[in-house]
């Protein structure tokens, strides 16, 4: 199974400031089709997870452009250019390359 | 509106069974890979099972293999998860979810999630 490791576990942020979350996989997520099968999801309290980024760097429909994803192979990053209060929750990276799909342990983003 | 609505959760004794349902609306679920994902209390997200569009291929997490069965009814546009031999560690909110598809990529992430249904396994 592919092990996904996220850091930090907790990220206190100031509104208007940038934030960054890292995710590392135990093996390359680069498919032969040239895409990295790495997604980012946000789980807000009491809500279902929502897709932010798919294939490492593609924003999902309706996701604000302050969210961006980057990385290839085994190292990936989610960046929020200017954090807003509504961005609080737990962020998960997930590899979609093979089953079992595996998630990182989550990064809890909270407002300072 | 594209939507997934789960039902069937509840309280069950260890060793018991439940069948979860996930009704899709606003799209044809049999055109998509579909998943079940769960979240135990205070824990992270855990993938449970996947079924391919025509229902011919299913995969499971090791933790549920041999006990859970994923299936779909195209006529009813509904996904199911039959859960047998339930254990306390199966207690979780269960989400059904859709893999997105489009014209440029083969994969668009898990783009639609249900609201979740709670399963509690306890005596």
PDB file of C-alpha atoms in Angstrom:
ATOM      1  CA  UNK A   1       0.000   0.000   0.000  1.00  0.00           C
ATOM      2  CA  UNK A   2       1.124   3.576  -0.659  1.00  0.00           C
ATOM      3  CA  UNK A   3       1.692   5.454   2.583  1.00  0.00           C
ATOM      4  CA  UNK A   4       0.834   9.150   2.575  1.00  0.00           C
ATOM      5  CA  UNK A   5       2.514  11.459   5.086  1.00  0.00           C
ATOM      6  CA  UNK A   6       1.345  15.009   5.667  1.00  0.00           C
ATOM      7  CA  UNK A   7       2.929  17.817   7.617  1.00  0.00           C
ATOM      8  CA  UNK A   8       2.388  19.795   9.650  1.00  0.00           C
ATOM      9  CA  UNK A   9      -0.323  18.096  11.680  1.00  0.00           C
ATOM     10  CA  UNK A  10      -1.606  21.452  12.862  1.00  0.00           C
ATOM     11  CA  UNK A  11      -1.328  24.842  11.188  1.00  0.00           C
ATOM     12  CA  UNK A  12      -2.424  28.015  12.973  1.00  0.00           C
ATOM     13  CA  UNK A  13      -2.900  30.727  10.378  1.00  0.00           C
ATOM     14  CA  UNK A  14      -3.551  34.467  10.300  1.00  0.00           C
ATOM     15  CA  UNK A  15      -6.267  35.651   7.899  1.00  0.00           C
ATOM     16  CA  UNK A  16      -4.727  37.268   4.865  1.00  0.00           C
ATOM     17  CA  UNK A  17      -1.452  35.404   5.288  1.00  0.00           C
ATOM     18  CA  UNK A  18      -0.279  32.506   3.114  1.00  0.00           C
ATOM     19  CA  UNK A  19      -0.273  28.882   4.238  1.00  0.00           C
ATOM     20  CA  UNK A  20       1.351  25.741   2.931  1.00  0.00           C
ATOM     21  CA  UNK A  21       0.806  22.019   3.558  1.00  0.00           C
ATOM     22  CA  UNK A  22       3.151  19.271   2.453  1.00  0.00           C
ATOM     23  CA  UNK A  23       2.400  15.690   1.495  1.00  0.00           C
ATOM     24  CA  UNK A  24       4.806  12.896   0.740  1.00  0.00           C
ATOM     25  CA  UNK A  25       4.032   9.471  -0.724  1.00  0.00           C
ATOM     26  CA  UNK A  26       5.998   6.274  -0.132  1.00  0.00           C
ATOM     27  CA  UNK A  27       6.180   5.680  -3.870  1.00  0.00           C
ATOM     28  CA  UNK A  28       5.858   7.772  -6.987  1.00  0.00           C
ATOM     29  CA  UNK A  29       2.350   8.861  -7.953  1.00  0.00           C
ATOM     30  CA  UNK A  30       3.394   9.583 -11.521  1.00  0.00           C
ATOM     31  CA  UNK A  31       1.290   7.538 -13.933  1.00  0.00           C
ATOM     32  CA  UNK A  32       2.513   6.467 -17.355  1.00  0.00           C
ATOM     33  CA  UNK A  33       0.050   8.997 -18.798  1.00  0.00           C
ATOM     34  CA  UNK A  34       2.182  11.774 -17.321  1.00  0.00           C
ATOM     35  CA  UNK A  35      -0.209  12.777 -14.537  1.00  0.00           C
ATOM     36  CA  UNK A  36       0.443  12.626 -10.812  1.00  0.00           C
ATOM     37  CA  UNK A  37      -2.515  11.010  -9.087  1.00  0.00           C
ATOM     38  CA  UNK A  38      -2.553  13.217  -6.013  1.00  0.00           C
ATOM     39  CA  UNK A  39      -5.660  15.020  -4.757  1.00  0.00           C
ATOM     40  CA  UNK A  40      -6.331  17.485  -1.960  1.00  0.00           C
ATOM     41  CA  UNK A  41      -9.563  17.503   0.042  1.00  0.00           C
ATOM     42  CA  UNK A  42     -10.917  19.771   2.753  1.00  0.00           C
ATOM     43  CA  UNK A  43     -13.153  18.431   5.495  1.00  0.00           C
ATOM     44  CA  UNK A  44     -14.936  21.153   7.391  1.00  0.00           C
ATOM     45  CA  UNK A  45     -16.602  20.261  10.703  1.00  0.00           C
ATOM     46  CA  UNK A  46     -20.020  18.718  10.158  1.00  0.00           C
ATOM     47  CA  UNK A  47     -19.595  18.653   6.390  1.00  0.00           C
ATOM     48  CA  UNK A  48     -18.605  16.102   3.788  1.00  0.00           C
ATOM     49  CA  UNK A  49     -15.123  16.238   2.307  1.00  0.00           C
ATOM     50  CA  UNK A  50     -14.791  18.519  -0.684  1.00  0.00           C
ATOM     51  CA  UNK A  51     -12.361  18.218  -3.560  1.00  0.00           C
ATOM     52  CA  UNK A  52      -9.932  21.099  -3.900  1.00  0.00           C
ATOM     53  CA  UNK A  53      -7.211  19.872  -6.250  1.00  0.00           C
ATOM     54  CA  UNK A  54      -6.941  16.802  -8.491  1.00  0.00           C
ATOM     55  CA  UNK A  55      -3.964  15.428 -10.405  1.00  0.00           C
ATOM     56  CA  UNK A  56      -1.595  17.465  -8.221  1.00  0.00           C
ATOM     57  CA  UNK A  57      -2.290  20.908  -9.663  1.00  0.00           C
ATOM     58  CA  UNK A  58      -5.777  21.129 -11.156  1.00  0.00           C
ATOM     59  CA  UNK A  59      -8.311  23.141  -9.209  1.00  0.00           C
ATOM     60  CA  UNK A  60     -11.716  21.546  -8.952  1.00  0.00           C
ATOM     61  CA  UNK A  61     -14.757  23.378 -10.207  1.00  0.00           C
ATOM     62  CA  UNK A  62     -15.750  26.262  -7.977  1.00  0.00           C
ATOM     63  CA  UNK A  63     -12.562  26.239  -5.894  1.00  0.00           C
ATOM     64  CA  UNK A  64     -11.168  29.755  -5.319  1.00  0.00           C
ATOM     65  CA  UNK A  65      -7.922  30.544  -7.098  1.00  0.00           C
ATOM     66  CA  UNK A  66      -6.194  31.257  -3.792  1.00  0.00           C
ATOM     67  CA  UNK A  67      -5.773  27.466  -3.599  1.00  0.00           C
ATOM     68  CA  UNK A  68      -2.996  25.936  -5.660  1.00  0.00           C
ATOM     69  CA  UNK A  69      -1.310  22.561  -5.809  1.00  0.00           C
ATOM     70  CA  UNK A  70       2.115  21.555  -7.016  1.00  0.00           C
ATOM     71  CA  UNK A  71       4.554  18.689  -6.958  1.00  0.00           C
ATOM     72  CA  UNK A  72       5.463  15.538  -8.777  1.00  0.00           C
ATOM     73  CA  UNK A  73       6.598  12.031  -7.989  1.00  0.00           C
ATOM     74  CA  UNK A  74       6.543  11.736  -4.219  1.00  0.00           C
ATOM     75  CA  UNK A  75       6.462  15.330  -2.939  1.00  0.00           C
ATOM     76  CA  UNK A  76       3.465  17.600  -3.156  1.00  0.00           C
ATOM     77  CA  UNK A  77       2.325  20.930  -1.727  1.00  0.00           C
ATOM     78  CA  UNK A  78      -0.977  22.690  -1.241  1.00  0.00           C
ATOM     79  CA  UNK A  79      -0.751  26.454  -0.938  1.00  0.00           C
ATOM     80  CA  UNK A  80      -3.317  28.996   0.123  1.00  0.00           C
ATOM     81  CA  UNK A  81      -2.181  32.415  -1.037  1.00  0.00           C
ATOM     82  CA  UNK A  82      -4.269  34.388   1.473  1.00  0.00           C
ATOM     83  CA  UNK A  83      -6.115  32.420   4.121  1.00  0.00           C
ATOM     84  CA  UNK A  84      -9.710  33.301   4.813  1.00  0.00           C
ATOM     85  CA  UNK A  85     -11.732  32.380   7.890  1.00  0.00           C
ATOM     86  CA  UNK A  86     -13.837  29.932   5.843  1.00  0.00           C
ATOM     87  CA  UNK A  87     -10.718  27.872   5.033  1.00  0.00           C
ATOM     88  CA  UNK A  88     -10.548  26.299   8.495  1.00  0.00           C
ATOM     89  CA  UNK A  89     -10.874  22.539   8.674  1.00  0.00           C
ATOM     90  CA  UNK A  90      -8.792  19.450   8.093  1.00  0.00           C
ATOM     91  CA  UNK A  91      -6.941  19.110   4.812  1.00  0.00           C
ATOM     92  CA  UNK A  92      -6.162  15.665   3.424  1.00  0.00           C
ATOM     93  CA  UNK A  93      -3.985  14.584   0.568  1.00  0.00           C
ATOM     94  CA  UNK A  94      -4.991  11.352  -1.147  1.00  0.00           C
ATOM     95  CA  UNK A  95      -3.332   9.178  -3.730  1.00  0.00           C
ATOM     96  CA  UNK A  96      -5.627   7.974  -6.502  1.00  0.00           C
ATOM     97  CA  UNK A  97      -3.020   5.970  -8.393  1.00  0.00           C
ATOM     98  CA  UNK A  98      -3.989   2.558  -7.086  1.00  0.00           C
ATOM     99  CA  UNK A  99      -6.291   0.830  -4.659  1.00  0.00           C
ATOM    100  CA  UNK A 100      -6.330   0.848  -1.762  1.00  0.00           C
ATOM    101  CA  UNK A 101      -6.706   4.596  -2.069  1.00  0.00           C
ATOM    102  CA  UNK A 102      -4.829   6.100   0.836  1.00  0.00           C
ATOM    103  CA  UNK A 103      -5.116   9.412   2.618  1.00  0.00           C
ATOM    104  CA  UNK A 104      -2.621  11.410   4.578  1.00  0.00           C
ATOM    105  CA  UNK A 105      -3.281  11.815   8.265  1.00  0.00           C
ATOM    106  CA  UNK A 106      -4.677  15.294   7.809  1.00  0.00           C
ATOM    107  CA  UNK A 107      -3.569  18.831   8.607  1.00  0.00           C
ATOM    108  CA  UNK A 108      -5.827  20.851  10.871  1.00  0.00           C
ATOM    109  CA  UNK A 109      -5.919  24.475   9.803  1.00  0.00           C
ATOM    110  CA  UNK A 110      -7.216  26.897  12.385  1.00  0.00           C
ATOM    111  CA  UNK A 111      -7.265  30.643  12.764  1.00  0.00           C
ATOM    112  CA  UNK A 112      -4.780  32.124  15.242  1.00  0.00           C
TER     113      UNK A 112
ATOM    114  CA  UNK B   1     -28.424  19.211  -9.097  1.00  0.00           C
ATOM    115  CA  UNK B   2     -25.808  16.497  -8.807  1.00  0.00           C
ATOM    116  CA  UNK B   3     -26.308  14.764  -5.475  1.00  0.00           C
ATOM    117  CA  UNK B   4     -25.582  11.599  -3.498  1.00  0.00           C
ATOM    118  CA  UNK B   5     -27.811  10.693  -0.559  1.00  0.00           C
ATOM    119  CA  UNK B   6     -26.836   7.861   1.774  1.00  0.00           C
ATOM    120  CA  UNK B   7     -29.181   5.937   4.029  1.00  0.00           C
ATOM    121  CA  UNK B   8     -29.257   2.752   6.047  1.00  0.00           C
ATOM    122  CA  UNK B   9     -26.938   3.593   8.895  1.00  0.00           C
ATOM    123  CA  UNK B  10     -27.798   2.886  12.495  1.00  0.00           C
ATOM    124  CA  UNK B  11     -26.903   1.042  15.671  1.00  0.00           C
ATOM    125  CA  UNK B  12     -26.058  -2.630  15.293  1.00  0.00           C
ATOM    126  CA  UNK B  13     -24.586  -5.245  17.604  1.00  0.00           C
ATOM    127  CA  UNK B  14     -21.170  -6.765  16.937  1.00  0.00           C
ATOM    128  CA  UNK B  15     -21.535  -9.551  14.414  1.00  0.00           C
ATOM    129  CA  UNK B  16     -24.608  -7.974  12.899  1.00  0.00           C
ATOM    130  CA  UNK B  17     -25.311  -6.700   9.397  1.00  0.00           C
ATOM    131  CA  UNK B  18     -26.382  -3.484   7.715  1.00  0.00           C
ATOM    132  CA  UNK B  19     -26.921  -2.448   4.136  1.00  0.00           C
ATOM    133  CA  UNK B  20     -26.104   1.110   3.200  1.00  0.00           C
ATOM    134  CA  UNK B  21     -27.679   2.721   0.163  1.00  0.00           C
ATOM    135  CA  UNK B  22     -26.542   5.728  -1.832  1.00  0.00           C
ATOM    136  CA  UNK B  23     -29.053   7.265  -4.199  1.00  0.00           C
ATOM    137  CA  UNK B  24     -27.605   9.337  -7.001  1.00  0.00           C
ATOM    138  CA  UNK B  25     -29.463  12.155  -8.695  1.00  0.00           C
ATOM    139  CA  UNK B  26     -28.570  14.650 -11.392  1.00  0.00           C
ATOM    140  CA  UNK B  27     -26.226  12.225 -13.102  1.00  0.00           C
ATOM    141  CA  UNK B  28     -25.980   8.585 -14.169  1.00  0.00           C
ATOM    142  CA  UNK B  29     -23.912   6.841 -11.497  1.00  0.00           C
ATOM    143  CA  UNK B  30     -23.211   3.844 -13.727  1.00  0.00           C
ATOM    144  CA  UNK B  31     -21.019   6.101 -15.877  1.00  0.00           C
ATOM    145  CA  UNK B  32     -18.637   6.622 -12.960  1.00  0.00           C
ATOM    146  CA  UNK B  33     -16.314   4.771 -10.646  1.00  0.00           C
ATOM    147  CA  UNK B  34     -17.910   4.980  -7.215  1.00  0.00           C
ATOM    148  CA  UNK B  35     -16.360   4.641  -3.774  1.00  0.00           C
ATOM    149  CA  UNK B  36     -17.254   4.200  -0.142  1.00  0.00           C
ATOM    150  CA  UNK B  37     -15.058   6.122   2.290  1.00  0.00           C
ATOM    151  CA  UNK B  38     -15.462   6.211   6.056  1.00  0.00           C
ATOM    152  CA  UNK B  39     -14.355   8.322   8.987  1.00  0.00           C
ATOM    153  CA  UNK B  40     -14.268   6.842  12.465  1.00  0.00           C
ATOM    154  CA  UNK B  41     -14.838   9.190  15.410  1.00  0.00           C
ATOM    155  CA  UNK B  42     -11.810  11.406  15.891  1.00  0.00           C
ATOM    156  CA  UNK B  43      -9.941   9.741  13.046  1.00  0.00           C
ATOM    157  CA  UNK B  44      -9.031  10.560   9.470  1.00  0.00           C
ATOM    158  CA  UNK B  45     -10.554   9.448   6.193  1.00  0.00           C
ATOM    159  CA  UNK B  46     -10.292   5.773   5.271  1.00  0.00           C
ATOM    160  CA  UNK B  47     -11.091   4.281   1.898  1.00  0.00           C
ATOM    161  CA  UNK B  48     -13.387   1.260   2.063  1.00  0.00           C
ATOM    162  CA  UNK B  49     -14.324   0.034  -1.403  1.00  0.00           C
ATOM    163  CA  UNK B  50     -14.616   0.882  -5.092  1.00  0.00           C
ATOM    164  CA  UNK B  51     -16.743  -0.345  -7.974  1.00  0.00           C
ATOM    165  CA  UNK B  52     -16.155   0.268 -11.661  1.00  0.00           C
ATOM    166  CA  UNK B  53     -18.821   1.760 -13.959  1.00  0.00           C
ATOM    167  CA  UNK B  54     -20.357  -1.477 -15.204  1.00  0.00           C
ATOM    168  CA  UNK B  55     -20.130  -3.154 -11.814  1.00  0.00           C
ATOM    169  CA  UNK B  56     -17.866  -5.929 -13.035  1.00  0.00           C
ATOM    170  CA  UNK B  57     -14.879  -5.078 -10.855  1.00  0.00           C
ATOM    171  CA  UNK B  58     -14.773  -4.335  -7.155  1.00  0.00           C
ATOM    172  CA  UNK B  59     -11.944  -3.732  -4.711  1.00  0.00           C
ATOM    173  CA  UNK B  60     -11.848  -3.527  -0.925  1.00  0.00           C
ATOM    174  CA  UNK B  61      -9.676  -2.374   1.922  1.00  0.00           C
ATOM    175  CA  UNK B  62      -8.059  -5.293   3.712  1.00  0.00           C
ATOM    176  CA  UNK B  63      -9.912  -4.282   6.877  1.00  0.00           C
ATOM    177  CA  UNK B  64     -13.298  -5.082   5.279  1.00  0.00           C
ATOM    178  CA  UNK B  65     -12.425  -7.713   2.684  1.00  0.00           C
ATOM    179  CA  UNK B  66     -14.633 -10.772   2.976  1.00  0.00           C
ATOM    180  CA  UNK B  67     -17.160  -8.926   5.152  1.00  0.00           C
ATOM    181  CA  UNK B  68     -18.351  -6.020   2.978  1.00  0.00           C
ATOM    182  CA  UNK B  69     -19.774  -6.135  -0.535  1.00  0.00           C
ATOM    183  CA  UNK B  70     -20.182  -3.154  -2.828  1.00  0.00           C
ATOM    184  CA  UNK B  71     -22.759  -3.287  -5.604  1.00  0.00           C
ATOM    185  CA  UNK B  72     -24.846  -1.031  -7.793  1.00  0.00           C
ATOM    186  CA  UNK B  73     -28.293  -1.039  -9.380  1.00  0.00           C
ATOM    187  CA  UNK B  74     -28.150   0.979 -12.569  1.00  0.00           C
ATOM    188  CA  UNK B  75     -31.914   1.002 -12.979  1.00  0.00           C
ATOM    189  CA  UNK B  76     -32.295   2.606  -9.564  1.00  0.00           C
ATOM    190  CA  UNK B  77     -29.164   4.766  -9.959  1.00  0.00           C
ATOM    191  CA  UNK B  78     -28.140   3.524  -6.532  1.00  0.00           C
ATOM    192  CA  UNK B  79     -24.950   2.252  -4.913  1.00  0.00           C
ATOM    193  CA  UNK B  80     -24.948  -0.200  -2.021  1.00  0.00           C
ATOM    194  CA  UNK B  81     -22.620  -1.433   0.681  1.00  0.00           C
ATOM    195  CA  UNK B  82     -23.606  -4.684   2.352  1.00  0.00           C
ATOM    196  CA  UNK B  83     -21.786  -4.933   5.672  1.00  0.00           C
ATOM    197  CA  UNK B  84     -21.678  -8.266   7.488  1.00  0.00           C
ATOM    198  CA  UNK B  85     -19.871  -9.478  10.611  1.00  0.00           C
ATOM    199  CA  UNK B  86     -19.655  -5.930  11.855  1.00  0.00           C
ATOM    200  CA  UNK B  87     -17.055  -5.030  14.460  1.00  0.00           C
ATOM    201  CA  UNK B  88     -16.710  -2.139  16.875  1.00  0.00           C
ATOM    202  CA  UNK B  89     -13.915  -0.753  14.693  1.00  0.00           C
ATOM    203  CA  UNK B  90     -16.370  -0.384  11.793  1.00  0.00           C
ATOM    204  CA  UNK B  91     -18.089   2.416  13.716  1.00  0.00           C
ATOM    205  CA  UNK B  92     -17.834   5.460  11.468  1.00  0.00           C
ATOM    206  CA  UNK B  93     -19.583   7.895   9.206  1.00  0.00           C
ATOM    207  CA  UNK B  94     -19.780   6.272   5.782  1.00  0.00           C
ATOM    208  CA  UNK B  95     -19.656   8.414   2.660  1.00  0.00           C
ATOM    209  CA  UNK B  96     -20.397   7.363  -0.867  1.00  0.00           C
ATOM    210  CA  UNK B  97     -18.505   9.328  -3.453  1.00  0.00           C
ATOM    211  CA  UNK B  98     -18.158   9.730  -7.185  1.00  0.00           C
ATOM    212  CA  UNK B  99     -15.022   9.884  -9.287  1.00  0.00           C
ATOM    213  CA  UNK B 100     -15.326  12.749 -11.698  1.00  0.00           C
ATOM    214  CA  UNK B 101     -14.828  12.352 -15.389  1.00  0.00           C
ATOM    215  CA  UNK B 102     -14.412  14.695 -18.305  1.00  0.00           C
ATOM    216  CA  UNK B 103     -13.033  15.079 -21.752  1.00  0.00           C
ATOM    217  CA  UNK B 104      -9.381  15.923 -21.130  1.00  0.00           C
ATOM    218  CA  UNK B 105      -8.151  13.778 -18.275  1.00  0.00           C
ATOM    219  CA  UNK B 106      -8.857  10.158 -17.339  1.00  0.00           C
ATOM    220  CA  UNK B 107      -9.385  11.184 -13.730  1.00  0.00           C
ATOM    221  CA  UNK B 108     -10.950  14.228 -12.087  1.00  0.00           C
ATOM    222  CA  UNK B 109     -10.690  13.371  -8.428  1.00  0.00           C
ATOM    223  CA  UNK B 110     -13.515  12.354  -6.103  1.00  0.00           C
ATOM    224  CA  UNK B 111     -15.706  15.287  -6.972  1.00  0.00           C
ATOM    225  CA  UNK B 112     -19.083  14.496  -5.400  1.00  0.00           C
ATOM    226  CA  UNK B 113     -19.633  13.222  -1.853  1.00  0.00           C
ATOM    227  CA  UNK B 114     -22.789  12.293  -0.021  1.00  0.00           C
ATOM    228  CA  UNK B 115     -23.652  13.778   3.355  1.00  0.00           C
ATOM    229  CA  UNK B 116     -22.705  10.541   5.113  1.00  0.00           C
ATOM    230  CA  UNK B 117     -24.586   7.973   7.167  1.00  0.00           C
ATOM    231  CA  UNK B 118     -23.515   6.944  10.658  1.00  0.00           C
ATOM    232  CA  UNK B 119     -22.893   3.321  11.567  1.00  0.00           C
ATOM    233  CA  UNK B 120     -22.437   2.452  15.222  1.00  0.00           C
ATOM    234  CA  UNK B 121     -21.435  -1.068  16.190  1.00  0.00           C
ATOM    235  CA  UNK B 122     -21.957  -1.615  19.883  1.00  0.00           C
ATOM    236  CA  UNK B 123     -23.618  -3.992  22.292  1.00  0.00           C
TER     237      UNK B 123
END
